[in-house]
Coordinates of C-alpha atoms in Angstrom, one line a residue:
X1 CA 32.2 1.1 247.5
X2 CA 29.9 1.3 243.9
X3 CA 26.1 0.6 244.6
X4 CA 24.8 -1.3 243.0
X5 CA 21.8 -0.1 240.5
X6 CA 18.2 -1.2 241.3
X7 CA 16.2 -2.5 238.4
X8 CA 12.9 -0.6 237.9
X9 CA 10.4 -3.5 237.6
X10 CA 7.7 -2.6 235.2
X11 CA 4.4 -3.2 236.1
X12 CA 1.2 -3.6 233.6
X13 CA -1.4 -0.6 234.4
X14 CA -4.1 -2.6 236.4
X15 CA -6.9 -0.1 234.6
X16 CA -6.1 -1.6 231.4
X17 CA -5.5 -4.8 232.9
X18 CA -9.2 -5.0 233.7
X19 CA -10.1 -3.8 230.8
X20 CA -8.5 -6.4 229.0
X21 CA -10.4 -8.8 231.3
X22 CA -13.5 -7.3 230.5
X23 CA -13.0 -7.6 226.4
X24 CA -12.5 -11.5 227.5
X25 CA -15.2 -12.3 230.4
X26 CA -18.3 -13.9 228.0
X27 CA -20.4 -14.6 231.4
X28 CA -22.6 -11.5 229.8
X29 CA -22.6 -12.6 226.2
X30 CA -25.9 -14.6 226.6
X31 CA -27.2 -10.8 227.8
X32 CA -25.6 -8.8 224.9
X33 CA -27.5 -10.9 222.2
X34 CA -30.6 -10.6 223.7
X35 CA -30.3 -7.3 223.8
X36 CA -28.5 -7.1 220.4
X37 CA -31.5 -8.6 218.9
X38 CA -34.1 -6.1 220.8
X39 CA -32.0 -3.2 219.5
X40 CA -31.7 -4.5 216.2
X41 CA -35.4 -5.2 216.0
X42 CA -36.4 -2.0 216.5
X43 CA -38.3 -0.7 214.0
X44 CA -36.2 2.5 213.0
X45 CA -36.4 2.6 209.7
X46 CA -33.8 5.0 207.6
X47 CA -33.5 6.5 211.3
X48 CA -31.4 4.1 211.7
X49 CA -29.1 5.1 209.4
X50 CA -29.4 8.9 211.4
X51 CA -28.5 7.7 214.3
X52 CA -25.2 5.9 213.1
X53 CA -24.3 9.1 211.7
X54 CA -24.3 7.9 208.1
X55 CA -25.5 11.7 207.5
X56 CA -22.4 13.1 209.0
X57 CA -19.7 10.9 208.1
X58 CA -18.6 9.5 211.5
X59 CA -20.7 8.2 214.6
X60 CA -22.8 10.6 216.0
X61 CA -23.2 9.1 219.2
X62 CA -19.7 11.1 220.5
X63 CA -21.1 14.2 219.4
X64 CA -24.8 14.0 220.9
X65 CA -23.0 13.4 224.4
X66 CA -21.5 16.3 224.6
X67 CA -24.6 18.2 225.8
X68 CA -25.3 15.9 228.6
X69 CA -21.7 16.1 229.8
X70 CA -21.2 19.9 229.6
X71 CA -24.2 20.6 231.1
X72 CA -23.5 18.2 234.0
X73 CA -20.1 19.5 234.2
X74 CA -21.4 23.0 234.3
X75 CA -23.6 22.1 237.0
X76 CA -21.2 21.1 239.1
X77 CA -18.7 23.9 238.8
X78 CA -21.9 26.0 240.2
X79 CA -22.0 23.8 243.2
X80 CA -19.0 24.6 244.4
X81 CA -20.0 28.3 245.1
X82 CA -23.3 28.9 246.9
X83 CA -25.9 30.2 246.0
X84 CA -26.3 29.0 242.8
X85 CA -28.4 25.7 243.5
X86 CA -31.5 27.0 240.8
X87 CA -28.4 27.0 238.2
X88 CA -27.4 23.7 238.7
X89 CA -30.9 22.5 238.9
X90 CA -31.9 23.8 235.3
X91 CA -28.4 22.3 234.1
X92 CA -29.1 19.1 235.3
X93 CA -32.7 18.9 233.8
X94 CA -31.2 19.9 230.8
X95 CA -28.5 17.3 231.2
X96 CA -31.3 14.7 232.0
X97 CA -33.4 15.9 228.6
X98 CA -31.0 15.2 226.3
X99 CA -29.2 11.7 227.5
X100 CA -31.9 10.0 225.9
X101 CA -31.0 10.4 221.8
X102 CA -27.5 10.1 222.6
X103 CA -28.6 6.8 224.5
X104 CA -30.6 5.6 221.9
X105 CA -27.1 6.3 219.2
X106 CA -25.3 4.7 221.6
X107 CA -27.6 1.2 221.2
X108 CA -27.6 1.4 217.7
X109 CA -23.9 1.9 216.9
X110 CA -23.6 -0.6 219.9
X111 CA -25.8 -3.6 218.3
X112 CA -23.1 -3.7 215.4
X113 CA -19.9 -4.5 217.4
X114 CA -18.3 -7.5 217.9
X115 CA -18.3 -9.3 221.0
X116 CA -15.3 -8.0 222.8
X117 CA -16.4 -4.3 221.9
X118 CA -20.2 -5.2 223.4
X119 CA -18.9 -6.3 226.3
X120 CA -16.8 -2.8 227.1
X121 CA -19.6 -1.2 225.7
X122 CA -22.8 -3.0 228.3
X123 CA -20.3 -1.4 231.1
X124 CA -20.3 1.9 229.2
X125 CA -23.9 1.8 229.0
X126 CA -24.5 0.3 233.0
X127 CA -22.1 3.4 233.9
X128 CA -23.9 5.9 232.6
X129 CA -27.3 4.6 233.3
X130 CA -26.0 5.1 237.1
X131 CA -25.3 8.1 236.2
X132 CA -28.6 9.3 235.1
X133 CA -30.0 8.1 238.1
X134 CA -28.0 9.6 240.7
X135 CA -28.9 12.7 238.9
X136 CA -32.3 12.1 238.6
X137 CA -32.2 11.7 242.6
X138 CA -30.2 14.9 242.0
X139 CA -32.9 16.9 240.5
X140 CA -35.6 15.7 242.7
X141 CA -33.8 16.5 245.7
X142 CA -33.6 20.2 244.5
X143 CA -36.5 20.8 243.4
X144 CA -37.8 19.4 247.4
X145 CA -34.8 22.3 248.8
X146 CA -32.5 19.8 249.8
X147 CA -29.5 21.6 248.4
X148 CA -26.8 19.5 249.5
X149 CA -28.1 16.6 249.2
X150 CA -28.4 17.3 245.6
X151 CA -25.1 18.9 245.1
X152 CA -23.6 15.1 246.4
X153 CA -26.0 12.9 244.1
X154 CA -24.5 15.1 241.4
X155 CA -21.2 14.6 242.2
X156 CA -21.7 11.5 242.2
X157 CA -23.1 11.2 238.8
X158 CA -20.2 13.2 237.4
X159 CA -18.1 10.5 238.8
X160 CA -20.3 8.0 237.0
X161 CA -20.2 10.1 234.0
X162 CA -16.3 9.9 234.3
X163 CA -16.4 6.4 234.4
X164 CA -18.6 5.7 231.1
X165 CA -16.4 8.2 229.5
X166 CA -13.5 6.2 229.7
X167 CA -15.1 3.2 228.9
X168 CA -16.2 5.2 225.6
X169 CA -12.9 6.0 225.2
X170 CA -11.6 2.7 225.2
X171 CA -13.9 1.6 223.3
X172 CA -13.0 4.4 220.6
X173 CA -9.1 4.7 221.0
X174 CA -8.1 1.4 222.3
X175 CA -11.4 -1.6 220.4
X176 CA -11.5 1.3 216.9
X177 CA -15.1 0.9 217.0
X178 CA -16.3 3.6 215.0
X179 CA -13.8 3.8 213.2
X180 CA -12.7 3.6 209.2
X181 CA -11.3 0.8 208.8
X182 CA -10.7 1.7 205.2
X183 CA -8.7 4.8 206.0
X184 CA -5.1 3.5 205.8
X185 CA -5.9 2.0 201.8
X186 CA -4.7 5.3 200.3
X187 CA -1.8 5.5 202.9
X188 CA -0.6 2.6 201.5
X189 CA -1.4 1.5 197.9
X190 CA 1.6 2.7 195.6
X191 CA 0.6 5.1 192.4
X192 CA -0.6 3.7 189.0
X193 CA -2.2 0.6 188.1
X194 CA -1.8 -3.0 189.3
X195 CA -2.5 -6.0 187.5
X196 CA -5.2 -8.3 189.5
X197 CA -6.2 -11.6 187.0
X198 CA -7.4 -11.9 184.2
X199 CA -10.5 -11.4 182.8
X200 CA -11.7 -14.9 183.2
X201 CA -10.6 -15.5 186.9
X202 CA -13.1 -12.5 187.6
X203 CA -17.0 -14.4 186.8
X204 CA -19.8 -12.2 186.3
X205 CA -21.8 -10.9 189.1
X206 CA -19.3 -12.8 191.6
X207 CA -17.3 -10.9 193.9
X208 CA -13.4 -11.5 194.2
X209 CA -10.6 -10.8 196.2
X210 CA -7.6 -10.2 195.0
X211 CA -4.4 -8.2 197.0
X212 CA -2.6 -4.9 195.5
X213 CA 0.4 -4.0 197.6
X214 CA -1.1 -6.4 200.3
X215 CA -4.0 -4.4 200.5
X216 CA -6.8 -6.9 200.0
X217 CA -9.4 -5.5 197.0
X218 CA -12.5 -6.4 195.9
X219 CA -12.7 -7.3 192.4
X220 CA -16.8 -7.5 190.9
X221 CA -17.3 -7.9 187.0
X222 CA -20.7 -7.4 185.4
X223 CA -22.6 -9.3 183.1
X224 CA -22.0 -6.2 180.7
X225 CA -18.1 -6.0 181.1
X226 CA -17.6 -3.1 183.7
X227 CA -15.2 -4.5 186.4
X228 CA -15.2 -2.6 189.7
X229 CA -12.9 -2.4 192.3
X230 CA -13.1 -1.4 196.1
X231 CA -10.6 -1.6 198.9
X232 CA -11.9 -5.2 200.3
X233 CA -12.2 -5.0 204.0
X234 CA -15.5 -3.0 205.3
X235 CA -14.9 0.5 206.7
X236 CA -17.6 -0.2 209.5
X237 CA -15.3 -3.1 211.3
X238 CA -13.1 -5.0 208.4
X239 CA -15.5 -7.4 207.5
X240 CA -14.7 -9.4 204.0
X241 CA -16.8 -8.2 201.3
X242 CA -15.4 -10.4 198.6
X243 CA -18.0 -12.9 201.0
X244 CA -20.3 -10.6 200.7
X245 CA -23.8 -10.6 198.2
X246 CA -23.4 -8.5 195.0
X247 CA -26.8 -7.5 193.6
X248 CA -28.0 -3.5 191.7
X249 CA -24.9 -2.6 191.3
X250 CA -23.8 -2.8 195.6
X251 CA -21.9 -5.4 197.8
X252 CA -23.3 -5.9 201.2
X253 CA -20.8 -7.3 203.6
X254 CA -21.9 -10.4 205.4
X255 CA -21.1 -9.0 209.2
X256 CA -22.9 -6.0 209.7
X257 CA -24.9 -5.4 206.6
X258 CA -23.2 -2.6 205.4
X259 CA -23.8 -1.7 201.5
X260 CA -21.6 0.5 199.3
X261 CA -22.0 1.4 195.6
X262 CA -19.5 -0.5 193.3
X263 CA -19.0 2.5 190.9
X264 CA -17.2 4.2 193.5
X265 CA -17.5 2.6 197.3
X266 CA -20.1 5.2 199.1
X267 CA -21.9 4.0 201.4
X268 CA -25.2 3.4 200.6
X269 CA -26.7 1.7 203.8
X270 CA -25.0 1.6 207.8
X271 CA -23.6 0.8 209.6
X272 CA -20.5 1.7 207.9
X273 CA -20.0 5.5 208.3
X274 CA -17.5 5.9 205.3
X275 CA -17.7 5.3 201.7
X276 CA -14.8 2.6 200.5
X277 CA -11.5 3.7 198.9
X278 CA -12.3 3.2 195.1
X279 CA -10.4 2.1 192.0
X280 CA -10.3 2.4 188.7
X281 CA -10.0 -0.4 186.3
X282 CA -8.9 -1.0 182.9
X283 CA -8.8 -4.6 180.8
X284 CA -5.0 -4.4 178.3
X285 CA -4.7 -7.6 176.7
X286 CA -7.0 -9.4 178.7
X287 CA -6.1 -9.0 182.2
X288 CA -7.9 -6.8 184.3
X289 CA -5.7 -3.8 186.2
X290 CA -6.7 -1.0 188.9
X291 CA -5.4 2.1 190.4
X292 CA -7.0 3.6 193.2
X293 CA -8.8 6.5 192.4
X294 CA -7.3 10.3 193.0
X295 CA -3.4 9.1 192.5
X296 CA -1.7 10.3 189.4
X297 CA -4.3 12.1 188.2
X298 CA -6.8 9.4 188.5
X299 CA -10.6 10.6 188.1
X300 CA -12.8 11.8 190.8
X301 CA -14.6 9.0 192.1
X302 CA -17.9 7.9 190.1
X303 CA -16.4 9.1 186.1
X304 CA -16.6 6.1 185.0
X305 CA -14.1 3.2 184.5
X306 CA -11.9 3.1 180.5
X307 CA -10.4 0.6 179.1
X308 CA -6.3 1.8 177.2
X309 CA -8.4 1.7 174.1
X310 CA -10.6 4.0 175.3
X311 CA -13.5 2.3 175.6
X312 CA -16.1 3.2 178.5
X313 CA -17.6 0.9 181.2
X314 CA -21.3 1.4 182.3
X315 CA -21.9 2.2 185.8
X316 CA -24.8 1.9 187.3
X317 CA -26.0 4.5 190.3
X318 CA -27.8 3.4 193.2
X319 CA -29.5 5.3 195.7

């Protein structure tokens, strides 16, 4: 008698189901909009780009959180051994002291995300706020000599940090917040020159969207004749640069205000932390052709565009 094989029922991961539901839950959107306006209104000046991590090439918040998380985890390890409460308390204090600047960087990044990401990010921030409160209670108990209560609050705080870290990982890896959304361009655009249209199709000073190997490309012709081309999807969150504004040799993303230099794609202003892939351009027989830089012996970014006849196009350089 042969046994009938049982069919394995594949169930959805409960945690992922909850996170997907959180992404779609709009009830906190009014609060999110208020908080976003408040964070954007902070008089941070150039410090805003510093907190975004433009100088580092990727968000600085994940780097900054290593100090408080590492301090609190180390405190938990020491709490497992008797007689080490003083050292644990010192580490708890270090974590509390470094949590604030990490949180500020996180809020500045959060204010420039999509609503689905901000919904998860808000709960991420709340989890970490609970963790800070628990660790503050832990430190107070330790100072008062209530070591048992201090350890208990510390372990609860570490649990809250773990929940916040899981949500942060979901933001970074599932929702791609902080990722370079133009990274794939050099991997999918084929080598060589690609014709994108006649010169007459590109009004001077107007951003125009074209496509190369199904990759959207922004083309801008200056009034003096120079032609610039960049990957059209913003590296920050894939905003359409062809719908942005062109001024002073740069293009501004319409979604979150990142500014890129047309001559070489350099991110002049955040929240984008990565530059745009840029293309060499030339005019052949009245048609504009583009080639991704650093392919087929292409010029390094910023060296200038050339026509086939060898006449150089001028490039502006804006800080």
